[in-house]
DNA sequence: AACCCGATTTACT
DNA sequence: GTAAATCGGGTTA
């Protein structure tokens, strides 16, 4: 398993392309002498001119990292409780990591999460940050330096299931959520179409 | 599946 | 001031 960090050029693309290409990659975390690894199985793209994106209204204190160089982390606090991890693509755009398949350091993740079931460790953007100990201290972290948090090549998914993004109200139908085919570790099953009653 | 609630920041009035 | 927020857990049914 090659755990070396991906280089800057991997990130400096449009967020949709990057989101697809992140599926199957490895998020690597080193914290308190432990190494934690998870495979990306769910990601969402947020573009610069995207009503659902934190970047939509321009730079603010919170989203400053989104406007910095590609390949850094954008971490923010969601609903006052949870942290969410984004990977900055081209400046002003980012990819939200929504779920990982835990591969290494599961007991450490369990301890941080306070749950046992492997499908509850990293299946959700807030859950995976808790499992990996990601906080605002990681906002702006350079993911190419291989120091505390980075992304390694893994084995890119050959395909992606495509759905609308979760938990947004603006641009609710834009199909920029990507799920690795066959995974059981997504935050929600990737329903392709919503059934509708007449 | 449908609510309810927590904890806090942000953006807008 | 205030509503909404890239959420998660719990309860009710």
Coordinates of C-alpha atoms (C1' of nucleotides) in Angstrom, one line a residue:
Chain A
X1 CA 0.0 0.0 0.0
X2 CA 1.6 3.2 -1.2
X3 CA 0.9 5.8 1.4
X4 CA 3.0 8.7 0.0
X5 CA 1.1 11.9 -0.4
X6 CA -0.3 12.9 -3.8
X7 CA 1.4 16.0 -5.3
X8 CA -0.1 19.4 -5.8
X9 CA -1.0 18.8 -9.5
X10 CA -3.5 16.1 -8.4
X11 CA -5.6 18.8 -6.7
X12 CA -5.5 21.7 -9.1
X13 CA -8.4 20.7 -11.2
X14 CA -12.1 21.5 -11.3
X15 CA -13.9 20.1 -8.2
X16 CA -16.1 17.7 -10.1
X17 CA -13.2 16.0 -11.8
X18 CA -11.3 15.9 -8.5
X19 CA -14.3 14.5 -6.6
X20 CA -14.6 11.6 -9.0
X21 CA -10.8 11.0 -8.9
X22 CA -10.8 10.9 -5.1
X23 CA -13.0 7.8 -5.0
X24 CA -10.7 4.9 -4.0
X25 CA -7.9 7.1 -2.8
X26 CA -6.6 6.9 0.8
X27 CA -7.0 9.5 3.5
X28 CA -4.0 9.1 5.8
X29 CA -3.9 10.6 9.3
X30 CA -1.1 10.6 11.7
X31 CA -2.1 11.7 15.2
X32 CA -0.7 11.0 18.6
X33 CA 1.7 8.5 17.2
X34 CA -0.9 6.4 15.5
X35 CA -1.6 6.1 11.8
X36 CA -5.2 6.0 10.6
X37 CA -6.2 5.1 7.0
X38 CA -9.5 5.1 5.2
X39 CA -10.5 4.7 1.6
X40 CA -12.6 7.4 0.1
X41 CA -16.0 6.0 -0.9
X42 CA -18.2 9.2 -1.1
X43 CA -17.4 12.7 -2.1
X44 CA -19.2 15.9 -3.3
X45 CA -18.0 18.7 -5.5
X46 CA -18.6 22.4 -4.6
X47 CA -17.7 24.9 -7.3
X48 CA -17.0 28.6 -7.2
X49 CA -20.2 29.7 -8.8
X50 CA -22.4 27.2 -7.0
X51 CA -25.2 28.4 -4.8
X52 CA -24.7 25.4 -2.5
X53 CA -21.0 26.2 -2.0
X54 CA -19.5 28.1 0.9
X55 CA -17.5 30.0 -1.7
X56 CA -20.6 31.3 -3.5
X57 CA -20.7 34.6 -1.7
X58 CA -17.0 35.2 -1.9
X59 CA -14.2 34.9 0.7
X60 CA -15.0 35.1 4.4
X61 CA -13.0 34.2 7.5
X62 CA -14.6 30.7 7.6
X63 CA -14.0 29.8 4.0
X64 CA -10.6 31.4 3.6
X65 CA -8.9 28.1 2.9
X66 CA -11.2 27.5 -0.1
X67 CA -9.6 30.5 -1.8
X68 CA -6.0 29.4 -1.0
X69 CA -3.9 27.0 -3.0
X70 CA -5.1 23.6 -4.2
X71 CA -4.3 20.6 -2.0
X72 CA -5.0 22.1 1.3
X73 CA -7.7 21.2 3.7
X74 CA -10.8 23.3 4.3
X75 CA -12.3 22.3 7.6
X76 CA -15.4 24.0 9.1
X77 CA -17.8 23.4 11.9
X78 CA -21.2 22.2 10.9
X79 CA -24.3 22.9 13.0
X80 CA -22.1 24.0 15.8
X81 CA -21.1 20.4 16.7
X82 CA -19.5 18.5 13.8
X83 CA -16.5 19.1 11.7
X84 CA -16.4 18.5 8.0
X85 CA -13.4 18.0 5.8
X86 CA -13.0 19.4 2.3
X87 CA -10.1 19.2 -0.1
X88 CA -9.4 22.4 -2.0
X89 CA -9.4 21.9 -5.7
X90 CA -8.9 25.0 -7.9
X91 CA -9.1 28.1 -5.7
X92 CA -12.7 28.8 -4.7
X93 CA -13.8 25.2 -5.2
X94 CA -13.5 22.1 -3.0
X95 CA -14.5 18.5 -2.5
X96 CA -16.3 17.4 0.6
X97 CA -15.2 14.0 1.8
X98 CA -18.4 12.4 3.0
X99 CA -17.4 8.8 3.8
X100 CA -14.4 6.5 4.2
X101 CA -14.1 2.8 4.4
X102 CA -11.9 2.3 7.5
X103 CA -8.7 0.3 6.7
X104 CA -6.2 0.9 9.4
X105 CA -6.4 2.2 13.0
X106 CA -10.0 1.0 13.6
X107 CA -9.6 0.7 17.3
X108 CA -8.4 4.3 17.5
X109 CA -11.4 5.4 15.4
X110 CA -13.7 3.4 17.7
X111 CA -12.3 5.1 20.7
X112 CA -12.8 8.6 19.2
X113 CA -16.2 7.8 17.9
X114 CA -17.5 5.9 20.9
X115 CA -19.1 3.2 18.8
X116 CA -18.1 -0.3 17.7
X117 CA -19.7 -0.9 14.3
X118 CA -17.3 -0.4 11.5
X119 CA -20.0 1.1 9.3
X120 CA -20.6 3.9 11.8
X121 CA -17.0 5.0 12.1
X122 CA -16.4 7.1 9.0
X123 CA -19.7 7.0 7.1
X124 CA -20.7 10.6 7.2
X125 CA -18.7 13.9 7.0
X126 CA -18.9 14.6 10.7
X127 CA -18.3 11.0 11.7
X128 CA -15.1 10.7 9.7
X129 CA -13.7 13.9 11.2
X130 CA -14.4 12.6 14.7
X131 CA -12.9 9.2 13.9
X132 CA -9.7 10.9 12.5
X133 CA -9.6 13.6 15.1
X134 CA -9.9 16.3 12.5
X135 CA -10.7 19.8 13.9
X136 CA -10.4 23.4 13.0
X137 CA -6.7 23.0 13.9
X138 CA -6.5 21.2 10.5
X139 CA -8.1 23.9 8.5
X140 CA -5.7 25.1 5.9
X141 CA -3.3 22.1 6.4
X142 CA -1.2 21.3 3.4
X143 CA -2.1 17.9 2.2
X144 CA 1.0 17.5 0.1
X145 CA 3.5 17.7 2.9
X146 CA 2.8 14.2 4.4
X147 CA 2.8 15.6 7.9
X148 CA -0.5 15.0 9.7
X149 CA -3.1 14.6 7.1
X150 CA -2.8 13.7 3.4
X151 CA -4.2 11.7 0.5
X152 CA -2.4 8.7 -1.0
X153 CA -2.9 7.1 -4.4
X154 CA -4.7 4.0 -3.3
X155 CA -6.6 2.4 -6.2
X156 CA -8.8 4.9 -8.0
X157 CA -12.4 3.7 -8.5
X158 CA -13.1 2.9 -12.2
X159 CA -16.6 4.2 -11.9
X160 CA -18.8 6.3 -9.8
X161 CA -22.5 6.3 -8.9
X162 CA -23.8 9.8 -9.3
X163 CA -26.5 11.5 -7.3
X164 CA -27.6 14.8 -5.9
X165 CA -25.7 16.2 -3.0
X166 CA -26.9 15.7 0.5
X167 CA -28.1 18.2 3.1
X168 CA -28.3 21.2 0.9
X169 CA -31.2 23.3 -0.3
X170 CA -29.7 25.5 -3.0
X171 CA -28.9 23.8 -6.3
X172 CA -30.5 20.7 -4.8
X173 CA -30.7 18.7 -8.0
X174 CA -27.1 19.2 -9.2
X175 CA -25.6 15.7 -9.6
X176 CA -22.3 16.2 -7.9
X177 CA -22.3 13.5 -5.3
X178 CA -20.1 10.5 -6.2
X179 CA -20.1 7.1 -4.5
X180 CA -17.8 4.2 -5.1
X181 CA -19.8 1.3 -6.7
X182 CA -20.6 -1.5 -4.4
X183 CA -19.4 0.1 -1.2
X184 CA -21.4 -0.4 2.0
X185 CA -19.7 2.5 3.7
X186 CA -21.5 5.5 2.2
X187 CA -23.3 7.9 4.5
X188 CA -26.6 6.9 2.8
X189 CA -27.3 4.4 0.1
X190 CA -26.8 6.1 -3.3
X191 CA -30.4 6.2 -4.5
X192 CA -30.2 6.9 -8.1
X193 CA -33.8 8.1 -8.5
X194 CA -36.4 9.1 -6.1
X195 CA -39.7 7.4 -6.5
X196 CA -42.6 9.7 -7.0
X197 CA -46.3 9.2 -6.4
X198 CA -48.8 10.8 -8.7
Chain B
dA1 C1' -39.8 7.7 7.2
dA2 C1' -40.7 11.5 10.1
dC3 C1' -39.8 14.3 13.2
dC4 C1' -37.1 16.4 17.4
dC5 C1' -32.9 18.2 19.4
dG6 C1' -28.2 19.7 20.4
dA7 C1' -24.2 23.4 19.8
dT8 C1' -22.5 27.3 17.4
dT9 C1' -21.2 30.2 13.5
dT10 C1' -22.5 32.6 9.6
dA11 C1' -24.9 35.6 6.6
dC12 C1' -28.4 38.5 6.0
dT13 C1' -32.1 42.0 7.7
Chain C
dG1 C1' -31.7 40.0 15.7
dT2 C1' -32.5 35.8 13.5
dA3 C1' -32.9 31.9 10.3
dA4 C1' -30.3 28.5 8.2
dA5 C1' -26.5 25.6 8.2
dT6 C1' -22.0 20.5 3.2
dC7 C1' -24.7 16.9 10.6
dG8 C1' -25.6 13.0 13.8
dG9 C1' -28.2 10.7 17.3
dG10 C1' -32.3 9.5 19.2
dT11 C1' -37.4 8.6 19.5
dT12 C1' -41.7 7.4 17.6
dA13 C1' -44.3 4.7 14.2

